[in-house]
XYZ file of C-alpha atoms in Angstrom:
348
model
C 133.565 48.303 117.733
C 131.552 46.590 120.455
C 130.716 48.425 123.690
C 129.518 46.761 126.896
C 127.812 48.712 129.674
C 126.234 48.526 133.094
C 122.476 48.539 132.497
C 119.180 46.876 133.436
C 118.037 43.975 131.261
C 115.138 45.940 129.770
C 117.386 48.629 128.287
C 119.969 48.549 125.525
C 123.280 47.283 126.898
C 125.587 46.159 124.064
C 126.279 48.620 121.251
C 127.865 48.040 117.848
C 129.639 50.867 116.017
C 131.649 51.276 112.886
C 134.965 52.890 113.719
C 136.892 54.606 110.931
C 140.582 54.434 111.805
C 141.402 57.064 109.211
C 139.180 59.760 110.716
C 138.383 58.508 114.219
C 134.655 58.745 113.477
C 132.169 56.240 114.899
C 128.598 55.465 113.841
C 126.072 53.378 115.747
C 124.915 50.264 113.857
C 123.092 48.101 116.387
C 122.049 47.986 120.042
C 121.150 44.874 122.047
C 118.803 44.630 125.022
C 117.792 41.654 127.157
C 121.053 41.302 129.082
C 121.753 42.873 132.465
C 125.180 44.430 133.062
C 127.161 43.169 130.045
C 130.289 44.632 131.626
C 132.844 42.587 129.702
C 132.860 41.223 126.154
C 135.134 38.949 124.169
C 135.226 37.704 120.573
C 135.872 34.190 119.344
C 139.213 33.666 117.553
C 137.451 33.482 114.174
C 135.400 36.622 114.967
C 132.102 34.826 114.266
C 130.793 34.990 117.830
C 130.705 37.433 120.721
C 130.407 36.436 124.378
C 129.287 38.696 127.215
C 129.100 38.393 130.975
C 125.917 39.336 132.774
C 127.467 40.701 135.956
C 124.788 39.865 138.514
C 124.714 38.167 141.920
C 121.179 36.902 142.446
C 120.293 33.479 143.863
C 121.395 31.833 140.608
C 124.578 33.899 140.321
C 125.612 35.471 137.045
C 125.304 34.335 133.438
C 127.221 34.425 130.180
C 125.537 35.123 126.837
C 126.544 33.926 123.368
C 125.817 35.945 120.208
C 126.430 35.263 116.537
C 128.030 38.189 114.724
C 126.472 38.810 111.314
C 129.151 40.896 109.607
C 127.054 41.419 106.479
C 124.153 43.010 108.305
C 126.331 44.307 111.177
C 124.057 42.743 113.780
C 124.343 40.473 116.796
C 121.939 37.520 117.138
C 121.425 35.872 120.524
C 122.297 32.174 120.562
C 121.824 31.221 124.222
C 122.923 31.856 127.774
C 124.365 29.724 130.560
C 125.063 30.185 134.289
C 128.555 31.580 134.864
C 129.196 29.251 137.787
C 129.358 32.057 140.355
C 128.339 35.550 141.317
C 129.245 38.730 139.422
C 131.209 37.430 136.425
C 133.483 40.315 135.449
C 135.819 38.918 132.775
C 135.838 36.159 130.183
C 137.998 34.869 127.358
C 138.057 32.043 124.829
C 140.946 29.664 124.393
C 142.832 29.837 121.094
C 140.968 26.875 119.591
C 137.637 28.649 120.121
C 136.223 25.558 121.848
C 136.272 26.792 125.452
C 135.123 29.889 127.333
C 136.729 30.758 130.667
C 134.928 33.063 133.093
C 136.087 34.990 136.178
C 133.398 35.221 138.875
C 134.398 38.170 141.032
C 132.213 37.957 144.126
C 132.346 34.172 144.363
C 136.076 34.019 143.713
C 135.749 31.205 141.181
C 136.722 30.262 137.634
C 134.340 28.431 135.304
C 135.093 26.620 132.049
C 132.244 26.327 129.526
C 132.297 24.396 126.236
C 131.622 26.305 123.012
C 129.531 24.260 120.598
C 130.211 24.243 116.826
C 127.384 26.747 116.271
C 128.933 29.153 118.813
C 126.402 28.516 121.561
C 127.512 27.620 125.080
C 127.195 24.440 127.093
C 126.931 24.310 130.874
C 130.190 24.645 132.863
C 132.336 21.509 132.810
C 134.524 22.736 135.665
C 134.270 25.331 138.429
C 137.328 26.047 140.558
C 136.619 27.791 143.856
C 139.452 29.775 145.436
C 139.714 29.931 149.233
C 141.165 32.434 151.692
C 141.289 36.184 152.202
C 143.646 39.147 152.074
C 144.611 41.843 154.607
C 142.018 44.425 153.504
C 138.786 43.521 155.365
C 136.560 45.593 153.059
C 137.939 44.476 149.702
C 139.634 41.165 150.506
C 137.255 39.378 152.865
C 137.391 36.450 150.455
C 138.725 35.491 147.021
C 137.788 37.767 144.112
C 138.789 36.424 140.708
C 139.147 39.395 138.366
C 140.860 38.182 135.181
C 141.488 34.928 133.295
C 144.274 34.908 130.715
C 145.107 32.102 128.282
C 148.828 32.010 127.534
C 149.830 32.412 123.869
C 150.662 28.705 123.510
C 147.191 27.733 124.882
C 148.799 25.527 127.551
C 148.341 27.595 130.708
C 145.814 29.941 132.299
C 146.900 32.884 134.480
C 144.212 33.996 136.945
C 144.306 37.290 138.862
C 142.688 37.017 142.293
C 142.249 40.484 143.804
C 141.108 39.074 147.142
C 144.116 36.806 147.677
C 146.901 38.963 146.157
C 147.890 36.095 143.891
C 148.126 35.232 140.223
C 147.264 31.540 140.011
C 148.821 29.414 137.276
C 146.885 26.459 135.873
C 147.689 23.912 133.226
C 145.026 23.899 130.522
C 143.959 20.794 128.579
C 142.447 22.021 125.316
C 140.887 18.592 124.647
C 138.823 18.464 127.839
C 138.843 22.087 129.020
C 140.161 20.981 132.416
C 142.382 23.151 134.584
C 144.930 21.703 137.013
C 147.518 23.523 139.172
C 150.802 24.140 137.358
C 154.178 23.183 138.878
C 154.435 26.841 139.933
C 150.862 27.148 141.254
C 150.881 30.909 141.849
C 152.912 34.054 142.338
C 152.267 36.398 145.253
C 152.192 40.193 145.005
C 152.371 42.742 147.825
C 149.725 42.327 150.556
C 146.652 44.419 149.816
C 147.753 45.234 146.247
C 144.812 43.505 144.533
C 145.872 41.936 141.189
C 143.587 42.928 138.318
C 144.181 42.926 134.538
C 147.140 41.466 132.622
C 148.825 42.006 129.254
C 151.421 39.935 127.393
C 154.216 41.540 125.399
C 153.982 40.849 121.641
C 156.936 38.455 121.844
C 155.303 36.662 124.839
C 158.446 36.989 126.969
C 156.902 39.347 129.518
C 153.634 39.666 131.393
C 152.406 42.967 132.822
C 150.045 42.921 135.816
C 148.170 45.962 137.110
C 147.187 45.981 140.780
C 143.978 47.792 141.614
C 144.534 48.797 145.232
C 148.313 49.033 145.219
C 148.375 51.333 142.143
C 151.277 49.309 140.772
C 152.330 47.439 137.672
C 154.545 44.389 138.081
C 156.617 43.116 135.169
C 157.161 39.355 135.034
C 159.417 37.274 132.868
C 157.292 34.487 131.421
C 158.387 31.067 130.173
C 156.257 27.917 129.841
C 153.976 28.509 132.812
C 156.637 30.141 134.992
C 156.493 33.735 136.203
C 159.384 35.684 137.722
C 158.901 39.271 138.923
C 161.604 41.628 137.646
C 160.197 45.132 138.243
C 157.340 46.954 139.969
C 156.416 50.559 139.138
C 153.700 52.872 140.426
C 150.835 54.318 138.384
C 150.821 57.461 140.587
C 153.357 60.068 141.661
C 155.228 59.426 144.953
C 153.524 62.338 146.719
C 149.966 61.242 145.836
C 147.946 59.999 148.825
C 144.355 60.456 147.649
C 141.628 58.042 146.598
C 142.497 55.900 143.617
C 142.018 52.467 142.091
C 144.022 51.291 139.086
C 141.991 49.526 136.411
C 143.073 48.563 132.903
C 146.351 47.912 131.105
C 147.268 47.565 127.416
C 150.376 47.539 125.250
C 150.628 49.304 121.916
C 150.543 46.869 118.963
C 154.301 47.242 118.462
C 154.972 46.629 122.171
C 156.970 49.853 122.595
C 154.530 51.570 124.984
C 152.272 50.500 127.827
C 149.173 52.358 129.039
C 147.313 52.065 132.348
C 144.225 53.747 133.794
C 143.662 55.272 137.237
C 140.165 55.833 138.651
C 139.146 58.098 141.529
C 140.691 61.496 142.148
C 143.107 61.121 139.224
C 141.000 59.720 136.346
C 143.943 59.526 133.984
C 145.874 57.369 131.539
C 149.517 56.763 132.454
C 152.051 56.173 129.682
C 155.182 54.029 129.985
C 157.987 53.319 127.547
C 158.943 49.643 127.307
C 162.559 48.518 127.086
C 162.258 45.665 124.597
C 165.402 43.834 125.718
C 164.447 43.641 129.403
C 160.691 44.269 129.366
C 161.095 46.952 132.015
C 159.053 50.156 132.117
C 159.802 53.866 132.371
C 157.020 56.352 132.996
C 157.007 59.058 130.316
C 153.667 60.812 130.723
C 150.074 60.908 131.837
C 146.939 62.533 130.474
C 143.504 63.199 131.956
C 141.109 60.542 130.674
C 138.439 63.138 129.942
C 135.742 61.656 132.174
C 134.994 59.937 135.465
C 136.104 56.376 136.271
C 138.044 55.136 133.202
C 137.329 51.464 133.801
C 138.382 50.113 130.416
C 140.121 51.329 127.255
C 141.228 49.937 123.931
C 143.943 50.713 121.374
C 142.959 50.432 117.713
C 144.705 47.607 115.806
C 146.725 50.105 113.761
C 147.892 51.825 116.959
C 146.646 55.273 115.911
C 143.831 55.671 118.453
C 143.119 55.015 122.107
C 139.484 55.007 123.260
C 138.460 55.193 126.925
C 135.127 54.087 128.401
C 134.011 55.961 131.528
C 131.732 54.161 133.935
C 130.486 57.201 135.857
C 130.326 60.017 133.305
C 128.696 58.217 130.342
C 131.506 59.119 127.940
C 133.747 57.380 125.461
C 136.728 59.669 124.910
C 138.880 59.355 121.806
C 142.617 60.074 121.829
C 144.909 60.316 118.839
C 148.038 58.320 119.584
C 151.502 59.336 118.382
C 152.978 56.032 117.258
C 156.540 57.380 117.493
C 156.620 58.740 121.049
C 153.492 57.158 122.562
C 151.851 60.438 123.589
C 148.085 60.980 123.525
C 146.051 63.960 122.270
C 142.347 64.229 122.952
C 140.452 64.114 119.661
C 136.756 63.690 120.448
C 134.008 62.352 122.677
C 130.660 60.686 122.285
C 128.119 59.723 124.916
C 127.184 56.227 125.937
C 125.713 55.483 129.398
C 128.101 53.591 131.690
C 130.407 52.304 128.957
C 132.775 49.867 130.669
C 134.150 47.571 127.940
C 135.408 48.369 124.430
C 136.449 45.801 121.813
C 137.545 46.595 118.249
C 137.238 43.993 115.507
C 139.589 44.592 112.574
C 137.839 43.080 109.542
């Protein structure tokens, strides 16, 4: 398990654990310093390389770092770094060929495409797309804020959440050149001020789930060959809640029968939805306190038995045992890691 954090460059920021899915026990193997704010991580499709954002906004903007994963010694080895093409990169992903890295630059409101060399190192960006405009919230939407880049399962399109513009942009993706061009349906619009954030595809790729940070909503879309059609929107909070909250992360169970979402702020909880497989629609069936403050990111183990939550503001990773039959969560443990904000599990 790889854990990314918010941290200064001179402290340890990326941590490597073993995670035993039989017992839920974790043991620290390695810790990496020399990178500031590695707040999001992603693995190459062949699991040989790990890529991390350095979420910074200095004169040069942010950076992305490439590491080689040595599975034998359970260590990460730095390969190189490149500019992210904007300020405060907050999310990144590889395409399914493992030849391209796509980066979301939050503060700049841009997307960058970087080539991945055969040795796993990164080349300079070959394309930077700058979004333009603003949303109705003057504090949070004074300009574009790209928050998530998602390669579709067929590797032909890229779906980009822009929190500042209340849109999910749809781009064609050329896996030979890495170039992005607007799709025939160039975007879908969500409610004004909702703030699109993370996305998750259903296992059969027929549906896309979008969580909206400021609107505390999840929208279900039908998906087909670069086309999105909204079919349902549900709330992550109760109707009578009017406090401070921002929704954050969203994941489906491996079997696609349950969806989980996190709320940050006064609630600090994980909301549980049942998924109707025939329609993709959601029904809320429960919620559980996340066990800490600001559950920014969480992960479900590949076997579906565990859900682990990283807390940005209480330095905790909280472990939940997951009932694979009814989707419910039971707190099972906690260990401490300063400002843990990204969790990735590699099933070897």
